[in-house]
mmCIF file of C-alpha atoms in Angstrom:
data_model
loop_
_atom_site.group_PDB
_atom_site.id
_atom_site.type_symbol
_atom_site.label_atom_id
_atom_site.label_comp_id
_atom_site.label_asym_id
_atom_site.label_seq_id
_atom_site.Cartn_x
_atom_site.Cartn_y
_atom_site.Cartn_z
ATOM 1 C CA UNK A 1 77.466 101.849 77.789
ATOM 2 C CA UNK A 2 74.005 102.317 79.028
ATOM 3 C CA UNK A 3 73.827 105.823 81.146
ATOM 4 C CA UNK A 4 70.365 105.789 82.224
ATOM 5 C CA UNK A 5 71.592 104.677 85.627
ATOM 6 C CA UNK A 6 74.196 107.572 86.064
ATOM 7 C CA UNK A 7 72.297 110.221 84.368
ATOM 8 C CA UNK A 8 70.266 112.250 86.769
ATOM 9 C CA UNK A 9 69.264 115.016 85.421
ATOM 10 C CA UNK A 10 67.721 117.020 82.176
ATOM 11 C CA UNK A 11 71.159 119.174 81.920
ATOM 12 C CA UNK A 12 73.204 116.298 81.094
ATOM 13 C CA UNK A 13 70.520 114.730 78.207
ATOM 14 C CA UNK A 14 70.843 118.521 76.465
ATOM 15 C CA UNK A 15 74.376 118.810 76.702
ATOM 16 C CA UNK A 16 74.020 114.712 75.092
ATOM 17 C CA UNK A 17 71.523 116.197 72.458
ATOM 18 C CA UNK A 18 73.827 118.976 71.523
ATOM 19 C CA UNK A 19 77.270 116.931 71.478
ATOM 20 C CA UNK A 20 75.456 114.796 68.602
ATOM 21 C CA UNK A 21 74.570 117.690 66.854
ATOM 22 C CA UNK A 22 78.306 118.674 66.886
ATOM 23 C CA UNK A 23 79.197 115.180 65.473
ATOM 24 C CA UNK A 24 81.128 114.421 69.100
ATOM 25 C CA UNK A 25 78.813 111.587 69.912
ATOM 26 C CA UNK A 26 77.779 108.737 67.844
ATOM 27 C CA UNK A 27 80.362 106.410 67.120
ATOM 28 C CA UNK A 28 80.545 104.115 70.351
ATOM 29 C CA UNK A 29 77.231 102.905 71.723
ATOM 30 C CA UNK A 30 75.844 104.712 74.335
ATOM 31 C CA UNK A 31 72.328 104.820 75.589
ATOM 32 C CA UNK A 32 71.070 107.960 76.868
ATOM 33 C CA UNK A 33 67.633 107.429 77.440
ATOM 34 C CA UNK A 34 64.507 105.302 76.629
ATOM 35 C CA UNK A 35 63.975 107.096 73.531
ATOM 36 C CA UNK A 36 67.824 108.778 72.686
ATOM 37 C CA UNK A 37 71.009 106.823 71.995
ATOM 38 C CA UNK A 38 74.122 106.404 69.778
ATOM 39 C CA UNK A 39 76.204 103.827 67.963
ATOM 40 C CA UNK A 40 77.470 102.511 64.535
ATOM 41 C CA UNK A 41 76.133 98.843 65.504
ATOM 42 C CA UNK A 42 73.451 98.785 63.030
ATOM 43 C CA UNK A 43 75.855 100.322 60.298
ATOM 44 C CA UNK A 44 78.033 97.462 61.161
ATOM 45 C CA UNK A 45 75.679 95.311 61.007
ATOM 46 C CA UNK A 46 74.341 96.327 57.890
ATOM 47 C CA UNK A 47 77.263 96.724 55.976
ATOM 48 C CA UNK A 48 76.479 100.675 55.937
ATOM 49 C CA UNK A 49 73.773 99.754 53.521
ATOM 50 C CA UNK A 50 71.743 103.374 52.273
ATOM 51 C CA UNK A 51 74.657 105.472 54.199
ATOM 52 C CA UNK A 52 76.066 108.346 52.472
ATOM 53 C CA UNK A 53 77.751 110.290 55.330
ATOM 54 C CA UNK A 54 79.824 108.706 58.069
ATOM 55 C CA UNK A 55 77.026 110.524 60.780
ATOM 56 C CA UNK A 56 73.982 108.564 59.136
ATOM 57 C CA UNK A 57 71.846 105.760 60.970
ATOM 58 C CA UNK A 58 73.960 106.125 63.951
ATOM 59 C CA UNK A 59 71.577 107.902 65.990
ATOM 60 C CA UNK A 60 67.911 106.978 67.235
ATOM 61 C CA UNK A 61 66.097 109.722 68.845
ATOM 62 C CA UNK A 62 62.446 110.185 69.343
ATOM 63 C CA UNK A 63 61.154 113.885 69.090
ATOM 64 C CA UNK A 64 64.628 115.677 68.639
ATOM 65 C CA UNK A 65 65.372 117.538 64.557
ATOM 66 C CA UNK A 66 68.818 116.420 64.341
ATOM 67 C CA UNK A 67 68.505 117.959 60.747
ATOM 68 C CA UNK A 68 69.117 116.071 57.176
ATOM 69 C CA UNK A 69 71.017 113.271 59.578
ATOM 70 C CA UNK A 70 69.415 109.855 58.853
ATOM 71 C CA UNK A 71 68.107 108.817 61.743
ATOM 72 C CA UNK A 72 67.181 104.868 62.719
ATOM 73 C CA UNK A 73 63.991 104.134 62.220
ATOM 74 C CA UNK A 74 63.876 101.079 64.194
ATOM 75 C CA UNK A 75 64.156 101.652 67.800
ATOM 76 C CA UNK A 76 64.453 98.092 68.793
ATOM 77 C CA UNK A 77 66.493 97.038 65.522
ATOM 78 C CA UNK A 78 69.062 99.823 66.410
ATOM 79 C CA UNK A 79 69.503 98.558 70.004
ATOM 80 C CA UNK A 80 69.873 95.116 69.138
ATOM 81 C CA UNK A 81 72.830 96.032 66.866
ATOM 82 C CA UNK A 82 74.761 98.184 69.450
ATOM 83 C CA UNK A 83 74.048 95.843 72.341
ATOM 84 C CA UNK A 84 76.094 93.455 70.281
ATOM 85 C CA UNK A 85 78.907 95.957 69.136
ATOM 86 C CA UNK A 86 78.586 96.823 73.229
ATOM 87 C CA UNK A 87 79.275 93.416 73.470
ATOM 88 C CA UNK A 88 82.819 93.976 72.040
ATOM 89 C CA UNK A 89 83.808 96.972 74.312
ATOM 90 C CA UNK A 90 83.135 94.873 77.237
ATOM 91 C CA UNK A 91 85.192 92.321 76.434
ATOM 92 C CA UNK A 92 87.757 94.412 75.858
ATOM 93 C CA UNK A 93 87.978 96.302 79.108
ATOM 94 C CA UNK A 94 86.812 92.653 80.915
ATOM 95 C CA UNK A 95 89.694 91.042 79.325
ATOM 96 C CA UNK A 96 92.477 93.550 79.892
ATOM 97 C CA UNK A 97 91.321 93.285 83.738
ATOM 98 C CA UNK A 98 91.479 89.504 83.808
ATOM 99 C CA UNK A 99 94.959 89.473 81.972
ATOM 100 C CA UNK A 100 95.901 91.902 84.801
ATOM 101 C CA UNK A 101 94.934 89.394 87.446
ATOM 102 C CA UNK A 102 91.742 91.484 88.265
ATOM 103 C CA UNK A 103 93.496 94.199 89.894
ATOM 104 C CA UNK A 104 94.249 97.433 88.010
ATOM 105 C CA UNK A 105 94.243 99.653 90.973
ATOM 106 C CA UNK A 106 97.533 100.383 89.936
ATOM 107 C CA UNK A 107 97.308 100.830 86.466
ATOM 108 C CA UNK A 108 97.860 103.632 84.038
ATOM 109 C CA UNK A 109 96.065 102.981 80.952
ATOM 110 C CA UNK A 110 95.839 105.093 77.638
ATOM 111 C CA UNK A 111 94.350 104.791 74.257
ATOM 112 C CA UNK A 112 95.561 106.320 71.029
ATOM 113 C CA UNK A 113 92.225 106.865 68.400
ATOM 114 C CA UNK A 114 89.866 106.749 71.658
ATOM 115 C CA UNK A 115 87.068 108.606 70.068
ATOM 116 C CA UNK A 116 84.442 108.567 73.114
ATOM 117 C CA UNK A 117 86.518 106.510 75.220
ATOM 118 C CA UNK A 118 84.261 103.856 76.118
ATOM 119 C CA UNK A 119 86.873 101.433 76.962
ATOM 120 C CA UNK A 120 88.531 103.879 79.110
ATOM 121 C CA UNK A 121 85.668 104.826 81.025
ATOM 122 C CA UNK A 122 85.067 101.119 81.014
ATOM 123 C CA UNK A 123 88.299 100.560 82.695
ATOM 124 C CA UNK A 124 87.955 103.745 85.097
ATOM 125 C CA UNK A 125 84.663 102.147 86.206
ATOM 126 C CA UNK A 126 86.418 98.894 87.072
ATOM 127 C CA UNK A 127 88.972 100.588 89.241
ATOM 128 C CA UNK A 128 92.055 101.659 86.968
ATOM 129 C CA UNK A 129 94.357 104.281 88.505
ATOM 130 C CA UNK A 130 94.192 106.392 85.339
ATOM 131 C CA UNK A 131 93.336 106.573 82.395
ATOM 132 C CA UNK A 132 93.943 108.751 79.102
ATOM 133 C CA UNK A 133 92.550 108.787 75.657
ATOM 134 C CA UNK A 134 94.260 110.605 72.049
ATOM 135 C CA UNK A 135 92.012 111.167 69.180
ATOM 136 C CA UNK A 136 92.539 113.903 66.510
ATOM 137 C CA UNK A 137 88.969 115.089 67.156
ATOM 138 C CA UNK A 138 88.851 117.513 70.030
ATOM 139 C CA UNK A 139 86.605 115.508 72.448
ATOM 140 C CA UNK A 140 87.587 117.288 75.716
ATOM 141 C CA UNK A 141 84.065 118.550 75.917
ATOM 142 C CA UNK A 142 82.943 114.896 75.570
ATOM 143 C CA UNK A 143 85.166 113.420 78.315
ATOM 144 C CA UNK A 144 84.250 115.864 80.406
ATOM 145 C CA UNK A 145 80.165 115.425 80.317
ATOM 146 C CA UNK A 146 81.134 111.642 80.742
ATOM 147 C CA UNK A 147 83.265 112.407 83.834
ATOM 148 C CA UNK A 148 80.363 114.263 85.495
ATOM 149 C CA UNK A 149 77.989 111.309 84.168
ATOM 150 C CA UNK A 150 79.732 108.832 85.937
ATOM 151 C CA UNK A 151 82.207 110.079 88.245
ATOM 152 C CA UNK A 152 85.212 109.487 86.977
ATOM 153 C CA UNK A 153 88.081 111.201 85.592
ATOM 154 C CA UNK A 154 89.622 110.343 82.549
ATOM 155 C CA UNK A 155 91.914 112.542 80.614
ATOM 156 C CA UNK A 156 91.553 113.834 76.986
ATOM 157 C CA UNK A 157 94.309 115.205 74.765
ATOM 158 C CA UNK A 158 94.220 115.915 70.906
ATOM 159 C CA UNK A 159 96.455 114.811 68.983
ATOM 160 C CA UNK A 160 97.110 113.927 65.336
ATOM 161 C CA UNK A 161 99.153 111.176 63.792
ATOM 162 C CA UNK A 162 101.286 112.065 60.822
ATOM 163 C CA UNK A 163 102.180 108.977 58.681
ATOM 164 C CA UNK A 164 104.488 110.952 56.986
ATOM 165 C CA UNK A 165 106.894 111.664 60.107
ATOM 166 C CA UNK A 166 105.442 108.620 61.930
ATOM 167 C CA UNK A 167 105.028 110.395 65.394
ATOM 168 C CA UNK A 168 102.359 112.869 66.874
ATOM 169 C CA UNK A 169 102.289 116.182 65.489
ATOM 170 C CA UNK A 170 100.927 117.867 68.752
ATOM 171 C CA UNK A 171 102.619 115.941 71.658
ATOM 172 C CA UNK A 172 104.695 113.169 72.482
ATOM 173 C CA UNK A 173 102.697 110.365 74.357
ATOM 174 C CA UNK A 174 103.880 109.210 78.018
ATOM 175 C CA UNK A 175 104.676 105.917 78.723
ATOM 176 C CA UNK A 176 101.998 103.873 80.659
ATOM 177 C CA UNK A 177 101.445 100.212 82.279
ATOM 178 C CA UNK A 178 99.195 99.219 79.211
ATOM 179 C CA UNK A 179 98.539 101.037 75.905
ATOM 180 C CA UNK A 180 95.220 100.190 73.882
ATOM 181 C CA UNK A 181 94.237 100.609 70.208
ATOM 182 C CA UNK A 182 91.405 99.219 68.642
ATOM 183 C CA UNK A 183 90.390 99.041 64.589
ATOM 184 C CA UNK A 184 93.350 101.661 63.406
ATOM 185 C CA UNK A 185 96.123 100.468 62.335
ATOM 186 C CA UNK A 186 94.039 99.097 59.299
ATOM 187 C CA UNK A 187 93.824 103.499 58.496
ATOM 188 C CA UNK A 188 97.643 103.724 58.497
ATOM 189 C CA UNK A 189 99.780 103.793 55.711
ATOM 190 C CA UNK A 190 102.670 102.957 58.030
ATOM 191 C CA UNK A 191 101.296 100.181 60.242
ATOM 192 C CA UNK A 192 104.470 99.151 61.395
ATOM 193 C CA UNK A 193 105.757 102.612 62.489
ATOM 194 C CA UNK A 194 102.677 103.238 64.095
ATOM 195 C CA UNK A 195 102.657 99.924 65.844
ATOM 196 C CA UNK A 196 106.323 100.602 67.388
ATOM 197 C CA UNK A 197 105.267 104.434 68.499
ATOM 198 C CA UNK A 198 102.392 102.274 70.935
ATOM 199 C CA UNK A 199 104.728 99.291 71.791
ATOM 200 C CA UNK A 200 107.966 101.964 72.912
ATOM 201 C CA UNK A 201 104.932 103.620 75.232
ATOM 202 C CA UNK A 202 104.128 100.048 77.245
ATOM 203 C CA UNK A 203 105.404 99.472 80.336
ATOM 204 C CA UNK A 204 103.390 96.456 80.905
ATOM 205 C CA UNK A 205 101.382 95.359 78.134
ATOM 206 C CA UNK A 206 99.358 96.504 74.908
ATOM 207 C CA UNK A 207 95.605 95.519 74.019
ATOM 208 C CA UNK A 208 95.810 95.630 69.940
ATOM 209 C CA UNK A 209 92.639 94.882 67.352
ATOM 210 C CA UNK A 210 94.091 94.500 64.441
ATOM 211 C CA UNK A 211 92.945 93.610 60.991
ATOM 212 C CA UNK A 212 95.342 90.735 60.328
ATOM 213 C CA UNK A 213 95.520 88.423 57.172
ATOM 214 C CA UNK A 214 96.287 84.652 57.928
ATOM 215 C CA UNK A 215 99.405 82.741 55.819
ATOM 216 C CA UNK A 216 102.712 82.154 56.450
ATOM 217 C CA UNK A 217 104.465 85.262 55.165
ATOM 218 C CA UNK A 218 105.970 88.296 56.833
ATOM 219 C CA UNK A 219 103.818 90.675 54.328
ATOM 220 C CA UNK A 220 101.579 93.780 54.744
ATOM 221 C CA UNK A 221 98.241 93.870 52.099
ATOM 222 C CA UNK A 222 97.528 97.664 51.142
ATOM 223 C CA UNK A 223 93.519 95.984 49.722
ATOM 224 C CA UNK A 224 91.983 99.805 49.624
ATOM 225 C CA UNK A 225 88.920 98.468 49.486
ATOM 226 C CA UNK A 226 87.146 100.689 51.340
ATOM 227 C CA UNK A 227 83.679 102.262 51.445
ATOM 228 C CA UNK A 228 83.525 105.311 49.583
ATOM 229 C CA UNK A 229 82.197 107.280 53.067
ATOM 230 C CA UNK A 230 85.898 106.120 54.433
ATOM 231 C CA UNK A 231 88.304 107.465 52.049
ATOM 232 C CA UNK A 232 89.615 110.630 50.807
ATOM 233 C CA UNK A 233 91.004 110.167 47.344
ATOM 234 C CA UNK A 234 92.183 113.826 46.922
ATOM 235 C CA UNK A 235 94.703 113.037 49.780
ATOM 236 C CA UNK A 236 98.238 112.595 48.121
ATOM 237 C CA UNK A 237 100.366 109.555 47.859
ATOM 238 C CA UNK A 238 100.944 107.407 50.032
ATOM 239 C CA UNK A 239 98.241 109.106 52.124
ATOM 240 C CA UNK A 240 95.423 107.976 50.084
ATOM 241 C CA UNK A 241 95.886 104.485 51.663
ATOM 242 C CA UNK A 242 93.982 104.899 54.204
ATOM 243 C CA UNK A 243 91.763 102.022 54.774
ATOM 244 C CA UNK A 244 92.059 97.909 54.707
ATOM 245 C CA UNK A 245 95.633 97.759 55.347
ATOM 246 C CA UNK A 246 96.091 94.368 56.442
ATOM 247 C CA UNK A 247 99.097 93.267 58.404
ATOM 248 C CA UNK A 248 99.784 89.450 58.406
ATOM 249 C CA UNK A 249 100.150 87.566 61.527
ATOM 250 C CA UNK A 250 103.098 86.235 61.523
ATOM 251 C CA UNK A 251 104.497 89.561 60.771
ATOM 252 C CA UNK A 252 102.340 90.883 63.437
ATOM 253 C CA UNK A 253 103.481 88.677 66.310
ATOM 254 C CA UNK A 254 107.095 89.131 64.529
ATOM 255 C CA UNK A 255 107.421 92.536 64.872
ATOM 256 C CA UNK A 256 105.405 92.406 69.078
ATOM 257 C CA UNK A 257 108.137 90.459 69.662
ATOM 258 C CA UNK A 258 111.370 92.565 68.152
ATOM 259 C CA UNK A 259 109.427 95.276 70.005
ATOM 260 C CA UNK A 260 110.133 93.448 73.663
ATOM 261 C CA UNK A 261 106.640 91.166 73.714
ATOM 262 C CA UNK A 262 107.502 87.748 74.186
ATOM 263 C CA UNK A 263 103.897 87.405 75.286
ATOM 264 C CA UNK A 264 101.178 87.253 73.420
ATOM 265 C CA UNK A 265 97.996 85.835 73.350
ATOM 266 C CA UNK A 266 95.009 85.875 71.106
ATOM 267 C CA UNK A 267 91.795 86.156 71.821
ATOM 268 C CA UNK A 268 88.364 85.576 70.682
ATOM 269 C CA UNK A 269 84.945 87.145 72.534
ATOM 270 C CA UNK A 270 82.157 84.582 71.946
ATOM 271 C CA UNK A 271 80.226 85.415 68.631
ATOM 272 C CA UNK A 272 78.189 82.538 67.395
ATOM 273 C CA UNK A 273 74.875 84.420 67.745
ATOM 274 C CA UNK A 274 76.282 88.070 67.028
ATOM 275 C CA UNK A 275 75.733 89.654 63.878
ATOM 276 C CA UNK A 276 79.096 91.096 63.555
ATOM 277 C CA UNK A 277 81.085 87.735 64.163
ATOM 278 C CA UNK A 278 82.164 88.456 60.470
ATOM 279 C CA UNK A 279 83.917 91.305 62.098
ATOM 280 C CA UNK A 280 86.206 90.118 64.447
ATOM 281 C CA UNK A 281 87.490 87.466 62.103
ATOM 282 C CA UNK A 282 88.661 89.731 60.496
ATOM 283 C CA UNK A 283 89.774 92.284 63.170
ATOM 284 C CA UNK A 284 91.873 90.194 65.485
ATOM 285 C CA UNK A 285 92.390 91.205 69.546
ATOM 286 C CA UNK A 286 95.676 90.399 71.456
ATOM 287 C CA UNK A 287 96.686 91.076 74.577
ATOM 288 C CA UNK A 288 100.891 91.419 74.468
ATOM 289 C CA UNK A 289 102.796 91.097 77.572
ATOM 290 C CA UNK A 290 105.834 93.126 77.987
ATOM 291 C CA UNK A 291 109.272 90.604 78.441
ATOM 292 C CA UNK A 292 112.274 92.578 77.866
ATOM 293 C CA UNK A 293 113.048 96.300 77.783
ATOM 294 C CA UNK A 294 113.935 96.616 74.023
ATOM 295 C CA UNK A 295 112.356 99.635 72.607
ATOM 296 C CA UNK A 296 112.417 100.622 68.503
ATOM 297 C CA UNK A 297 115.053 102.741 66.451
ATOM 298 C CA UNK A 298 112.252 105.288 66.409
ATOM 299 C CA UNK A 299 112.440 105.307 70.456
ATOM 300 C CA UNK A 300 116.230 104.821 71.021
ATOM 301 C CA UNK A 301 117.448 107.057 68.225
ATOM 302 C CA UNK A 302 114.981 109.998 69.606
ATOM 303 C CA UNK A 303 116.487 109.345 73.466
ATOM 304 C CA UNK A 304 120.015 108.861 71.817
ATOM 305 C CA UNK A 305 119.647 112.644 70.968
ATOM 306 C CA UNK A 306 117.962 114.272 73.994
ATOM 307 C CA UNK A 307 121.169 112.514 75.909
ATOM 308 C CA UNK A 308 123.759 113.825 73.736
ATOM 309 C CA UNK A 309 122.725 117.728 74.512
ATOM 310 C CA UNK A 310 123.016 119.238 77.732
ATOM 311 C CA UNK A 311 119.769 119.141 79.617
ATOM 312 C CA UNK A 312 120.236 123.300 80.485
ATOM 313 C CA UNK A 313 120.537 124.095 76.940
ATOM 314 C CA UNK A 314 117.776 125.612 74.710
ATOM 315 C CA UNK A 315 118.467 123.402 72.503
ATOM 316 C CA UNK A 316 117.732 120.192 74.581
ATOM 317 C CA UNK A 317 114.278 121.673 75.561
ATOM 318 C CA UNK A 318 113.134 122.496 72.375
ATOM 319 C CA UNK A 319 114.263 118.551 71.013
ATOM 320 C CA UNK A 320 112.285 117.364 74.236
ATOM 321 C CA UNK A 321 108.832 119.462 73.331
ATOM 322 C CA UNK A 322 109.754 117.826 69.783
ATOM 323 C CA UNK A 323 109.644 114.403 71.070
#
């Protein structure tokens, strides 16, 4: 998102400066200024060639120590590679508005793995009646300098997901109309658990990029074939796996459907001149449409319980801040 336009003031570029400094910035693309922005395009593009931390060549700043960060070196290089990853964003939030009949005035939207929130703010921009990003990093700080950039008011909670329990650790996410995630479930050990936690939480639809792997079998690919900047091998089994897990489609679109999305349709943003078009071959979007009310195990065995104990009881409160 380019914030030249909404920024009006020195105050807001320092408190930019000093949120990439604390590693809350620099992910999604955002321009700041003429001579300050942030983004992994270029790593993208490049195939995080001469990267050795996950915070390198994401960055271009002119006249800022950002310490031993590597910065871009190529102003117009850099730009050219996030205008194209912007490129992606854009569709996304464009999309979920046209599959919403361009009206989402009365939409709630929310996004597990958010980071920055650029597709939220995207969305809040175009009109949504709220919006609310999760991300295990504590970005409130973030949000909130973005909200004052541009107006807006989307919410920010931290949370973590556990693969090993399969829920949130911190919370228990509210339903919405639409629930997005984008590039994560290819970090989960337990894709398909994870997958059912967003589904149970649509009331309307889900927005999913996925890294899928074409054939006709109902399989999931655990590749770990990962950069070495992306994975923690001292993590213990099966938490190592944390990268390249690739769901097949036709288990994909299986499991959408057991979930209660009858709907579903695939999409493709228009890459023949972008650099990462290697990308989203790989990582697939679909919108799902909600057609029935079925819900997962996870979902009906946790409301099975909460209905079987009196609602006065301690006991029923402290399984409902569980859940």
């Amino acid at each position: 998102m380019d914030l030249r336009p909404y920024i009006n003031n020195q105050s807001q570029i320092n408190k930019g400066i000093e949120l990439i400094k604390q590693n809350h910035l620099f992910y999604q693309p955002f321009i700041l200024s003429d001579t300050l922005e942030v983004g992994e395009g270029q790593n993208f593009c490049d195939h995080y060639k001469d990267v050795s931390s996950v915070f390198d060549l994401n960055v271009y700043a002119e006249g800022i120590d950002f310490g031993d960060r590597k910065l871009a070196p190529n102003k117009e290089y850099f730009r050219e590679c996030n205008e194209q990853y912007r490129y992606m964003y854009d569709f996304v939030a464009t999309t979920i508005k046209k599959m919403l009949n361009d009206d989402i005035s009365n939409t709630s939207f929310a996004e597990i793995g958010s980071n920055t929130g650029l597709n939220l703010f995207n969305l809040a921009k175009m009109g949504a009646k709220s919006c609310a990003g999760y991300d295990w990093n504590n970005l409130t700080t973030t949000f909130n300098w973005l909200n004052d950039i541009l107006g807006t008011n989307v919410q920010f909670k931290q949370g973590i997901w556990d693969n090993l329990y399969h829920r949130f650790t911190t919370m228990d996410v509210p339903e919405v109309d639409v629930m997005i995630n984008t590039i994560y479930t290819n970090h989960q050990c337990d894709p398909l658990q994870f997958l059912a936690y967003i589904c149970d939480r649509a009331k309307v639809g889900a927005f999913l990029w996925v890294l899928v792997h074409p054939g006709d079998t109902y399989t999931i690919t655990f590749t770990h074939q990962a950069h070495d900047i992306l994975v923690n091998e001292n993590s213990l089994f099966p938490l190592c796996i944390n990268n390249d897990v690739n769901i097949s489609k036709k288990l994909f679109l299986q499991s959408l459907k057991s979930l209660g999305f009858g709907e579903v349709t695939e999409l493709h943003p228009n890459m023949e001149n972008n650099k990462l078009k290697y990308f989203t071959d790989n990582f697939v979007m679909f919108y799902a449409k909600r057609t029935s009310e079925v819900r997962s195990a996870y979902w009906q065995r946790e409301h099975s319980i909460k209905n079987l104990i009196p609602k006065k009881s301690l006991l029923h409160k402290m399984v409902t801040r569980m859940t």
